[in-house]
XYZ file of N, CA and C in Angstrom:
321
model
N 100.171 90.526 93.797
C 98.956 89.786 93.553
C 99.232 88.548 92.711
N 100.007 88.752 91.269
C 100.173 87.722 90.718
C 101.005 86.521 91.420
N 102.133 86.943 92.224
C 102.926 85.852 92.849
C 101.739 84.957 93.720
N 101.394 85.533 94.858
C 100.420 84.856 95.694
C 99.407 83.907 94.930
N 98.944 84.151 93.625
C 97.951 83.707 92.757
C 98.761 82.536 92.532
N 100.125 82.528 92.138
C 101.025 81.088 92.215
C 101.285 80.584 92.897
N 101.562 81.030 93.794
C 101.247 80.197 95.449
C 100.591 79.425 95.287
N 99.022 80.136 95.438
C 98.093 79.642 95.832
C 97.684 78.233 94.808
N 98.455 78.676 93.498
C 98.260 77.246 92.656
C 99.206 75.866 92.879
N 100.456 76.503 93.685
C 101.651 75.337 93.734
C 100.400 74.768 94.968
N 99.939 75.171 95.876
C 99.497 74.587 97.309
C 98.138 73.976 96.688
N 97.823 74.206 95.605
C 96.702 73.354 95.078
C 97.153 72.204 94.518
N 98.232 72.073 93.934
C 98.902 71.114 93.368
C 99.618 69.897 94.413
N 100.287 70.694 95.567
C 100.468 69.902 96.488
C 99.440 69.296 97.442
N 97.968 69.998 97.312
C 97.152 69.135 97.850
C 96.801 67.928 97.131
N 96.937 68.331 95.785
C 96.617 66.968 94.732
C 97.831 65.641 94.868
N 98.432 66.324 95.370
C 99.867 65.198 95.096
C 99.709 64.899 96.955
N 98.579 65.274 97.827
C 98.468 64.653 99.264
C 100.029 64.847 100.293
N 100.491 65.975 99.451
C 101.172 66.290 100.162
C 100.625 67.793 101.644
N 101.421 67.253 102.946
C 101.356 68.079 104.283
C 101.040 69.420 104.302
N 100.224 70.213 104.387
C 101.146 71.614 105.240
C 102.161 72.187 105.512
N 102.921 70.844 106.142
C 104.423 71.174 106.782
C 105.466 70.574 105.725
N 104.834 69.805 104.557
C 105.712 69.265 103.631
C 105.612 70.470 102.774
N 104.601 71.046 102.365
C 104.125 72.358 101.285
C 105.346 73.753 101.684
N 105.120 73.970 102.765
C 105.814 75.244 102.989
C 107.259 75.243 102.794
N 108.469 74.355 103.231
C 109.948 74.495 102.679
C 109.569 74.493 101.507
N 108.900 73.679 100.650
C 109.109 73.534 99.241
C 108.643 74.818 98.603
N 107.508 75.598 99.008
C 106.969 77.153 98.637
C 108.222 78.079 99.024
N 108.835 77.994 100.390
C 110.040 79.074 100.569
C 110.967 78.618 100.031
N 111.346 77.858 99.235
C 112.334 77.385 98.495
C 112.017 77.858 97.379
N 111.114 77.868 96.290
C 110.391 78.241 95.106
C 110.620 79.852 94.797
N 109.629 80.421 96.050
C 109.149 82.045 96.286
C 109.686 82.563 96.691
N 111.202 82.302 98.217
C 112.021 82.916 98.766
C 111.579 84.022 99.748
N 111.793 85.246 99.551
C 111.381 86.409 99.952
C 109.818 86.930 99.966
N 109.310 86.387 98.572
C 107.868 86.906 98.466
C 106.877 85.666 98.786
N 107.268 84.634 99.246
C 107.070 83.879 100.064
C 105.928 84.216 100.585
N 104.564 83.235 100.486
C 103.123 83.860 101.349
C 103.520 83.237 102.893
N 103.247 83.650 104.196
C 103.208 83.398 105.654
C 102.978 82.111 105.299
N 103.415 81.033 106.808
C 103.081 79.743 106.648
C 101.580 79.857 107.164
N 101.609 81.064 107.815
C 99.379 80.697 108.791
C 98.991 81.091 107.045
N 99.575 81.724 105.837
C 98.581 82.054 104.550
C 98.336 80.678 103.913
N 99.483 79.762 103.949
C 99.350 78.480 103.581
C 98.915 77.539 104.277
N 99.324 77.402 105.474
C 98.380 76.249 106.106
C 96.523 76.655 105.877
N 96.365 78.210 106.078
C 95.040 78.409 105.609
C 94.942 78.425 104.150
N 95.350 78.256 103.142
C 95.310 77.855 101.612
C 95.401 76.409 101.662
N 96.419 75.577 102.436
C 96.360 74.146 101.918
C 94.832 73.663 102.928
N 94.360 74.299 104.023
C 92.691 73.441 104.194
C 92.012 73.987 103.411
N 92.097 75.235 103.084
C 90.836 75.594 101.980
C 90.780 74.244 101.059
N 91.848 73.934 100.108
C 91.715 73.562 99.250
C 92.094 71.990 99.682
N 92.220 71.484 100.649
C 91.386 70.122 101.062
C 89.813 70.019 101.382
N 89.565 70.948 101.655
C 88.340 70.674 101.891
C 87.309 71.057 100.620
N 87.564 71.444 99.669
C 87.173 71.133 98.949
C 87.327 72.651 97.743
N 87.042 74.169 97.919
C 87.107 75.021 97.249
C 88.112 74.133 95.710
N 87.794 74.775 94.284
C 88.615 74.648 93.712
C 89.455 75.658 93.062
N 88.938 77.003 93.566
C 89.316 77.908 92.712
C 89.951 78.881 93.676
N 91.478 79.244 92.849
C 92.477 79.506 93.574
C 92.394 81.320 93.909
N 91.784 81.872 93.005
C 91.568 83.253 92.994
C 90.347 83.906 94.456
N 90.590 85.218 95.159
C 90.226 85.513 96.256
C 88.712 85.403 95.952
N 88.420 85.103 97.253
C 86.563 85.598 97.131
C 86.246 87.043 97.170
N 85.065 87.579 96.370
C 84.805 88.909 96.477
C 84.497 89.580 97.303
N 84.787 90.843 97.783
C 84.744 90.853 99.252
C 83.607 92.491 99.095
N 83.028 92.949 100.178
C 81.890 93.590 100.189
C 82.873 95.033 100.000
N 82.003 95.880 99.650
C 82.449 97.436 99.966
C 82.135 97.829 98.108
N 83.315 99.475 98.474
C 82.988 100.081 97.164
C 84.787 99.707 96.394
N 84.746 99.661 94.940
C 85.667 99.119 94.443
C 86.415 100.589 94.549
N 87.998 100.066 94.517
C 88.686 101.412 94.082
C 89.053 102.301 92.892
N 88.155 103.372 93.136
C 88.286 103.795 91.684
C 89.558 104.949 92.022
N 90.022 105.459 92.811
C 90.597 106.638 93.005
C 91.431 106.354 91.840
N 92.354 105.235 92.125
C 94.047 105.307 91.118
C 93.346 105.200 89.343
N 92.342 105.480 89.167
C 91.928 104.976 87.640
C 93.019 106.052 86.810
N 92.815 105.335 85.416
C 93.622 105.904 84.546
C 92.987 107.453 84.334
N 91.474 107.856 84.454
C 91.144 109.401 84.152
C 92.065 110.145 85.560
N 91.553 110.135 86.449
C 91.800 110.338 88.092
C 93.480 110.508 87.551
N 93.998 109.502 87.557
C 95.991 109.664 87.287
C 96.192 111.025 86.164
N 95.294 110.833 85.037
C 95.829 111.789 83.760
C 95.596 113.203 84.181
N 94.589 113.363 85.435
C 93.744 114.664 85.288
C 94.913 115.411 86.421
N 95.141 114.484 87.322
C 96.295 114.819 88.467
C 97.095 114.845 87.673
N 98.290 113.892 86.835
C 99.342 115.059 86.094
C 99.618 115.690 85.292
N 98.218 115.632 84.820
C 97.809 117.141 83.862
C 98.078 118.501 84.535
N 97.050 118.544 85.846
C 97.107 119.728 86.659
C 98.726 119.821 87.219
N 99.985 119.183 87.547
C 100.719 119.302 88.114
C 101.533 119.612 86.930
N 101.310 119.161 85.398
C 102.226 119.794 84.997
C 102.112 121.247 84.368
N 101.150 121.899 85.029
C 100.916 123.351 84.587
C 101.608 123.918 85.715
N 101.594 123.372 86.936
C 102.433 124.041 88.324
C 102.873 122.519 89.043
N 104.453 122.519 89.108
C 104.694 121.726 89.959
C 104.888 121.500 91.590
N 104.375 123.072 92.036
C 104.541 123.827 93.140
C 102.558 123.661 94.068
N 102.069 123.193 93.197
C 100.575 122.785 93.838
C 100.684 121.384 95.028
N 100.152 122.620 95.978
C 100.141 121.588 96.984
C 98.901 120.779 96.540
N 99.038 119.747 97.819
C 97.797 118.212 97.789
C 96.376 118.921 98.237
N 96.225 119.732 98.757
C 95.093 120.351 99.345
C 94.689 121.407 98.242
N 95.207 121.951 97.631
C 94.997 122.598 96.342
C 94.657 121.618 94.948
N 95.129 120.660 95.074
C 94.690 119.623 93.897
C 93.533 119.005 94.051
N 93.403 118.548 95.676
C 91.731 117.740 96.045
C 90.397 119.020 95.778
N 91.371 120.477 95.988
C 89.568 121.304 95.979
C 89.622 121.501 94.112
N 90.653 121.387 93.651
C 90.423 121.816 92.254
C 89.744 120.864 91.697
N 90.359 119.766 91.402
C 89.629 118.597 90.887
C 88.640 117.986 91.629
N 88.099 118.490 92.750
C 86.924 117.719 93.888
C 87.404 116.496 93.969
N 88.689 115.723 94.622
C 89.725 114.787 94.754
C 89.264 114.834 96.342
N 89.269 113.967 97.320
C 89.652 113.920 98.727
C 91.173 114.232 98.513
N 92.086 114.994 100.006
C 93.192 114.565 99.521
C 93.776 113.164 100.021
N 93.205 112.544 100.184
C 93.750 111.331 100.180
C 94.200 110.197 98.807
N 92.870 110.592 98.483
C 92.820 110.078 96.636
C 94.232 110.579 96.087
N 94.148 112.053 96.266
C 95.442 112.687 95.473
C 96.769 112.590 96.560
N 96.907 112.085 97.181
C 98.024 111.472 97.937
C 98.347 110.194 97.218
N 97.006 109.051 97.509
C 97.703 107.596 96.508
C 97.970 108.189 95.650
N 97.671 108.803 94.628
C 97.940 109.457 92.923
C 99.175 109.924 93.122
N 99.794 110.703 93.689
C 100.970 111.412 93.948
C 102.003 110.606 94.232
């Protein structure tokens, strides 16, 4: 998250300096290398931010936030595992009323 957040600020910077799309991206895979955002993430970051958006952080997007990984949810899962390390995932979701999916990310 944080890398992309720099991305997304170098490609703000290179819109200020009227620099390309196609000038932006060697200079980003040169910078970022490997963690490098897609060139379709940047060519769609460098029009956002020609056309006018100024703010580099995502828009909020609809639904329910994730609470599963919270810090209670994590403590209560290896609380219970360290009384038995032999508890299966389907035994942890009915104890703690967990989906086991929740206690899969946790795990």
């Amino acid at each position: 998250m944080q890398r992309s957040l720099e991305q997304r600020m170098a490609i703000k910077f290179c819109v200020k300096l009227e620099k390309s799309a196609e000038e932006t991206i060697p200079m980003l895979k040169k910078a970022f290398g490997v963690d490098c955002l897609s060139d379709r993430q940047i060519f769609r970051w460098h029009k956002a931010f020609e056309e006018g958006p100024e703010d580099v952080n995502d828009e909020n997007r609809a639904g329910r936030p994730s609470t599963s990984s919270s810090d209670d949810n994590v403590k209560r899962v290896r609380d219970l595992l360290n009384t038995d390390r032999r508890l299966s995932v389907r035994l942890i979701s009915e104890t703690l009323d967990f989906t086991k999916t929740i206690v899969h990310e946790i795990v």
